[in-house]
PDB file of C-alpha atoms in Angstrom:
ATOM      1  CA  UNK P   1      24.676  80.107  32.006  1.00 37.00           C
ATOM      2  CA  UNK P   2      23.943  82.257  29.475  1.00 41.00           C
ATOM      3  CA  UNK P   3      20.587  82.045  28.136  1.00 40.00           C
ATOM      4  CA  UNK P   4      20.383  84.053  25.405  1.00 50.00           C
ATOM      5  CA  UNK P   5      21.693  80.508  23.917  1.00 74.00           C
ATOM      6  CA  UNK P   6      19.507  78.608  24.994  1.00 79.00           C
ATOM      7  CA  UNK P   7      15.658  77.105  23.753  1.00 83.00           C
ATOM      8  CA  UNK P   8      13.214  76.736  26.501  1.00 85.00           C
ATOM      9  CA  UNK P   9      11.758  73.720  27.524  1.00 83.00           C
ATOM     10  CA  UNK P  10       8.120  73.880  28.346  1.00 83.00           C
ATOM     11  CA  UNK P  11       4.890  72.387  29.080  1.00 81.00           C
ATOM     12  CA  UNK P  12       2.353  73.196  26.538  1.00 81.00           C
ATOM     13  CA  UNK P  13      -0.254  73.319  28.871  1.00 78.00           C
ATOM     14  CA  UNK P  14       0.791  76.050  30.707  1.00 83.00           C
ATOM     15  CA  UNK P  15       4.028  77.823  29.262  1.00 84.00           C
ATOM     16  CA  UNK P  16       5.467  77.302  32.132  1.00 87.00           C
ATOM     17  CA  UNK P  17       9.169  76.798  31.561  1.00 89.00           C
ATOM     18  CA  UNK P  18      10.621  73.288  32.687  1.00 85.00           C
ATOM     19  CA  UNK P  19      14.389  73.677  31.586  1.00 85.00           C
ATOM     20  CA  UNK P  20      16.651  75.540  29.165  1.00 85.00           C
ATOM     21  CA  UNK P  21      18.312  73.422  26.227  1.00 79.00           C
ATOM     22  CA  UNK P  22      21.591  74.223  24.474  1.00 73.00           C
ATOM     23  CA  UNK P  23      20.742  75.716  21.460  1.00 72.00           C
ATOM     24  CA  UNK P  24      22.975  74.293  18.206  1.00 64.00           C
ATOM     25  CA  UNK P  25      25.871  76.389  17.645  1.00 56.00           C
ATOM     26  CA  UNK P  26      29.364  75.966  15.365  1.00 53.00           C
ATOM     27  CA  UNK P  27      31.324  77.632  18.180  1.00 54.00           C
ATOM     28  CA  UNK P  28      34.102  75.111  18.985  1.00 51.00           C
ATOM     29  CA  UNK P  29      35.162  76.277  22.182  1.00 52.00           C
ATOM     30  CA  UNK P  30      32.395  76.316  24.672  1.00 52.00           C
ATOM     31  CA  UNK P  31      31.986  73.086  25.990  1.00 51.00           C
ATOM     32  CA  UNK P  32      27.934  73.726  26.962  1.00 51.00           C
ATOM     33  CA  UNK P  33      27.000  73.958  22.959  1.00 53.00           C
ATOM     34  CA  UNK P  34      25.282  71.120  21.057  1.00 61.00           C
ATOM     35  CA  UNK P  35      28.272  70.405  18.877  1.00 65.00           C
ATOM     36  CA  UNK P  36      30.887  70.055  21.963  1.00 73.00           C
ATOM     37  CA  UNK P  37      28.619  67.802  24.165  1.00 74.00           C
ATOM     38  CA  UNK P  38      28.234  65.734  20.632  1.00 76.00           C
ATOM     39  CA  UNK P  39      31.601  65.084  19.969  1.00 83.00           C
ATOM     40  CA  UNK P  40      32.049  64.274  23.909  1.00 85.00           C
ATOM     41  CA  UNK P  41      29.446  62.060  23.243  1.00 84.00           C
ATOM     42  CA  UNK P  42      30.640  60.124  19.992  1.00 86.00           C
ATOM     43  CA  UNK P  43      34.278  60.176  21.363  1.00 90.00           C
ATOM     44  CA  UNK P  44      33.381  58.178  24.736  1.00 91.00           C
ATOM     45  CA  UNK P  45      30.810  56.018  22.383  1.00 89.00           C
ATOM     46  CA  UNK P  46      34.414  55.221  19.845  1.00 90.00           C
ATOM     47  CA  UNK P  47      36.288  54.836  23.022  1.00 93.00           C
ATOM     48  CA  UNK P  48      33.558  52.004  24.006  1.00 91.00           C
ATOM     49  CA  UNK P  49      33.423  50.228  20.941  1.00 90.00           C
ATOM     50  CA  UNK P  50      36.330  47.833  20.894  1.00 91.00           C
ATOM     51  CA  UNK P  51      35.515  46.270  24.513  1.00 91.00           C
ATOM     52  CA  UNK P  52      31.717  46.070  23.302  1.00 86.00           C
ATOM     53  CA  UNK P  53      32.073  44.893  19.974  1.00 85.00           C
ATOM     54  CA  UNK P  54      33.644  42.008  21.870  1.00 88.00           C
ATOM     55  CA  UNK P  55      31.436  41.871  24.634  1.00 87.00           C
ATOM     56  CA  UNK P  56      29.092  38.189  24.074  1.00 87.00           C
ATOM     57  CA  UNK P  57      25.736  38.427  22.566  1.00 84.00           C
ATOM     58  CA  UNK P  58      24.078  36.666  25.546  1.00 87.00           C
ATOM     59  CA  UNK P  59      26.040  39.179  27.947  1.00 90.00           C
ATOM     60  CA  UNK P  60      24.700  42.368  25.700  1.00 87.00           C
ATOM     61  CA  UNK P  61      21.290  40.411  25.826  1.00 88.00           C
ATOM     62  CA  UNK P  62      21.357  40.513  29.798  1.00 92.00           C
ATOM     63  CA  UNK P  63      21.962  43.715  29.953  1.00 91.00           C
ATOM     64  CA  UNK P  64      18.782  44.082  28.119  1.00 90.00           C
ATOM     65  CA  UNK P  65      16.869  42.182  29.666  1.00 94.00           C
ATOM     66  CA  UNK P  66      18.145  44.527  33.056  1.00 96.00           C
ATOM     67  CA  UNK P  67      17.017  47.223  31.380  1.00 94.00           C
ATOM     68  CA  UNK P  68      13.733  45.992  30.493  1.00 94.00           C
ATOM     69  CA  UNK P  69      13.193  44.703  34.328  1.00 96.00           C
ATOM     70  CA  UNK P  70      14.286  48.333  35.492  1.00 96.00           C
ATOM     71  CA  UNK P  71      11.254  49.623  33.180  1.00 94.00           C
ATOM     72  CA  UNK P  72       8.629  47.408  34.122  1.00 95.00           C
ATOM     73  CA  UNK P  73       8.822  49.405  37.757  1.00 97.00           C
ATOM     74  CA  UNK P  74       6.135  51.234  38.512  1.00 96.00           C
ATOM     75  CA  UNK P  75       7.579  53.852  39.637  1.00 97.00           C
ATOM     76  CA  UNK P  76      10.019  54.241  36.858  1.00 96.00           C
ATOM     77  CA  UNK P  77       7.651  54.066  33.840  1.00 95.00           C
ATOM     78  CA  UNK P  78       5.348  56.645  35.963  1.00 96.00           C
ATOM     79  CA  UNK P  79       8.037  59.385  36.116  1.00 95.00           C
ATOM     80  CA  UNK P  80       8.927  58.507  32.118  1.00 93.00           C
ATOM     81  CA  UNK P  81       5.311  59.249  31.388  1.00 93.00           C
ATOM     82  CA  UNK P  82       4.957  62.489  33.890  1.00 92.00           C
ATOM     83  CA  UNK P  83       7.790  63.826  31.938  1.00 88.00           C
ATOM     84  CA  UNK P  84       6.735  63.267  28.571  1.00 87.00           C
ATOM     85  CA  UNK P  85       3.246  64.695  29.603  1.00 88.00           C
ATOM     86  CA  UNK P  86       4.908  67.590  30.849  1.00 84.00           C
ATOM     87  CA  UNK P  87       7.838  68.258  27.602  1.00 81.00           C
ATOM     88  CA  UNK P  88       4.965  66.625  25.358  1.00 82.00           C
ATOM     89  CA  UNK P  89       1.564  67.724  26.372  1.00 82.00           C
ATOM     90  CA  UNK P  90       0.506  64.335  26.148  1.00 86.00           C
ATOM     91  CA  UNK P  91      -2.105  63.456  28.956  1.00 89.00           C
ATOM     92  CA  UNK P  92      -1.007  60.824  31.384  1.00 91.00           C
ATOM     93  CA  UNK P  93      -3.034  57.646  29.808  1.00 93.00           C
ATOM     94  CA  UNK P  94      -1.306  58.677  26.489  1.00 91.00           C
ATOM     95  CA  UNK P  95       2.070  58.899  27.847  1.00 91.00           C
ATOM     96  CA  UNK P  96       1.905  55.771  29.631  1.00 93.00           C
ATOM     97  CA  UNK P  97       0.899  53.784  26.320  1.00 92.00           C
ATOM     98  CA  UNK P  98       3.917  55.644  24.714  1.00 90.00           C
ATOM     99  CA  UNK P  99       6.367  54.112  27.762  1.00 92.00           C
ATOM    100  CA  UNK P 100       4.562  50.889  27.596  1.00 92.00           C
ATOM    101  CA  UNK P 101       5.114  50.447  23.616  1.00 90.00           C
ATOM    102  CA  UNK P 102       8.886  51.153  24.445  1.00 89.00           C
ATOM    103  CA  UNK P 103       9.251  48.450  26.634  1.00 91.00           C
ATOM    104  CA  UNK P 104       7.707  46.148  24.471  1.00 91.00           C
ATOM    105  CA  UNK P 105      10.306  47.368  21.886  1.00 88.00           C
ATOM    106  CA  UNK P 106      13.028  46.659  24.569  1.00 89.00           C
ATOM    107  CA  UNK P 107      11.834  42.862  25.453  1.00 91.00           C
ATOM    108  CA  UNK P 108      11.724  42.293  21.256  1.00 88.00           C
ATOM    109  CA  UNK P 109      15.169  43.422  21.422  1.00 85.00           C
ATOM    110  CA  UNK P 110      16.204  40.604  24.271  1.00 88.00           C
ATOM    111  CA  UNK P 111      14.536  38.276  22.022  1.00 85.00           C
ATOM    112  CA  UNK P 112      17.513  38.475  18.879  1.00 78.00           C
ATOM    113  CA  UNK P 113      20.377  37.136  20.438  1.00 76.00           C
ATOM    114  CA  UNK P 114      19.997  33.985  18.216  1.00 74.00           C
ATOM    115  CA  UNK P 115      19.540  36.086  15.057  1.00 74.00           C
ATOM    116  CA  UNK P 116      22.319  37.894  16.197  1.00 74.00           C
ATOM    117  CA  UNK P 117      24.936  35.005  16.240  1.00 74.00           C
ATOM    118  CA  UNK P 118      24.727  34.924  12.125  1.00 77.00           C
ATOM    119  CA  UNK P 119      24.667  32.197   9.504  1.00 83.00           C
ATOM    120  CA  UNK P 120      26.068  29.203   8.008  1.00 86.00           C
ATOM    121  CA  UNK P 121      25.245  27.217   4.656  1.00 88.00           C
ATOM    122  CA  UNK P 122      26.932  24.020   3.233  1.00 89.00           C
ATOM    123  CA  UNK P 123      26.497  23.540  -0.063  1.00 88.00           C
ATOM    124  CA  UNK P 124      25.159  26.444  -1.047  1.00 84.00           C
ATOM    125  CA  UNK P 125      26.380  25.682  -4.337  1.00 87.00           C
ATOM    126  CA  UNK P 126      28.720  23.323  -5.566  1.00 88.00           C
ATOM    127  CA  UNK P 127      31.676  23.481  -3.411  1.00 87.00           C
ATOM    128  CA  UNK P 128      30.172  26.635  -2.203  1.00 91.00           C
ATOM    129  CA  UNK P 129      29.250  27.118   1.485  1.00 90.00           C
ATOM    130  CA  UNK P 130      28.668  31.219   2.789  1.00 91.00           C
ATOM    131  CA  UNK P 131      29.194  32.060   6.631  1.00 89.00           C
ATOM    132  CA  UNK P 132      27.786  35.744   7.635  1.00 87.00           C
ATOM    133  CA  UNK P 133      28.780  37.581  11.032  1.00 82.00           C
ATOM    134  CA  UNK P 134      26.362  39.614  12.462  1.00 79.00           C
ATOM    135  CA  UNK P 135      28.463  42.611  14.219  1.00 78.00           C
ATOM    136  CA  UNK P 136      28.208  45.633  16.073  1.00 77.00           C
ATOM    137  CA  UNK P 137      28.973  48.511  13.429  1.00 78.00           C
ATOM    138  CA  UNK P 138      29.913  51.306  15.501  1.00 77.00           C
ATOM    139  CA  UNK P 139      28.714  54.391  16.798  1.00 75.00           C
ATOM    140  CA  UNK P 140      25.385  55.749  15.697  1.00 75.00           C
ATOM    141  CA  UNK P 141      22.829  58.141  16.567  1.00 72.00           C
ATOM    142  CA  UNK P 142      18.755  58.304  16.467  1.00 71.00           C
ATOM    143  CA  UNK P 143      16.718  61.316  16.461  1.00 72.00           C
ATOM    144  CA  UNK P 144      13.075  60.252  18.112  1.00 69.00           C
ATOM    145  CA  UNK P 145      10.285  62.676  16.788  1.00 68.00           C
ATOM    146  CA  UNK P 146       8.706  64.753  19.741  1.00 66.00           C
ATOM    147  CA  UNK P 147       4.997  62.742  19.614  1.00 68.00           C
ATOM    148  CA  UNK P 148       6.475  59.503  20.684  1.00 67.00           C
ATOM    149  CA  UNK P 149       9.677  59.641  22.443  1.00 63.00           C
ATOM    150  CA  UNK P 150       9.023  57.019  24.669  1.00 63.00           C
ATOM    151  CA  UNK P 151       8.615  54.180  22.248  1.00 63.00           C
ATOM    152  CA  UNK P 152      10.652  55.343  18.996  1.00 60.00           C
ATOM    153  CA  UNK P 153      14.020  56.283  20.740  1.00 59.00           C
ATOM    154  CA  UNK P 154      13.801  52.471  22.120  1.00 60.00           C
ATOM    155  CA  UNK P 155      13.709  51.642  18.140  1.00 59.00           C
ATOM    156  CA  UNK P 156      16.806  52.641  17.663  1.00 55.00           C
ATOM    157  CA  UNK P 157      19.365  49.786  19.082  1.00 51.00           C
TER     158      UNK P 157
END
């Protein structure tokens, strides 16, 4: 690894460096840059997208609710926080709220699958009725800002 191209990762409170990150480069043909490991990313994510788009609302809504169950572990919402106090410099009471506000955003997200399942109107107008489909739209990305990773990257489904 050569890390002259890489950013370190570390904890404000000490400098102590936790990890090295790729640092964002246009060169095409090493797979460790940003770019590569992006398009690796979006091409599995298009590869995904026909057997999800098709995938049931109330089986996307379990899988949810999984995930939410997973984060309401103890153990697992400790080690989110310990790592966003050490990447963030948050202390450990902050961190936790930041986790905690991220699974609240996950169980509001179990709670759609109705809204999800779109719209009908008779009548809407003379001889006029409207159906809408609510569907998955593809591949997209979110960006969560460093001071609350724990709750905003949860926003982004």
């Amino acid at each position: 690894m050569k890390f002259s191209d890489n950013i370190e990762c570390s904890d404000p409170s000490t400098n102590k460096v936790l990890s090295y990150i790729p640092e964002s480069s246009s060169k095409q043909d090493d797979a460790s840059t940003t770019p590569s490991s992006l398009e690796q990313a979006i091409a599995a994510a298009k590869g995904a997208y026909p057997s999800w788009s098709s995938t049931p609302v109330q089986t996307r809504q379990r899988l949810l609710l999984e995930y939410a169950h997973f984060l309401h572990k103890k153990e697992v919402r400790e080690e989110i926080a310990y790592w966003i106090t050490l990447e963030n410099g948050k202390t450990m009471a902050d961190a936790m709220g930041d986790v905690w506000r991220g699974l609240e955003v996950v169980e509001a997200a179990t709670r759609v699958g109705n809204d999800m399942m779109g719209d009908s109107l008779q009548n809407l107008s003379s001889g006029l009725d409207t159906i809408s489909y609510r569907v998955p739209l593809g591949v997209c990305a979110g960006i969560a800002p460093f001071n609350f990773p724990g709750e905003l990257i949860e926003r982004k489904h």
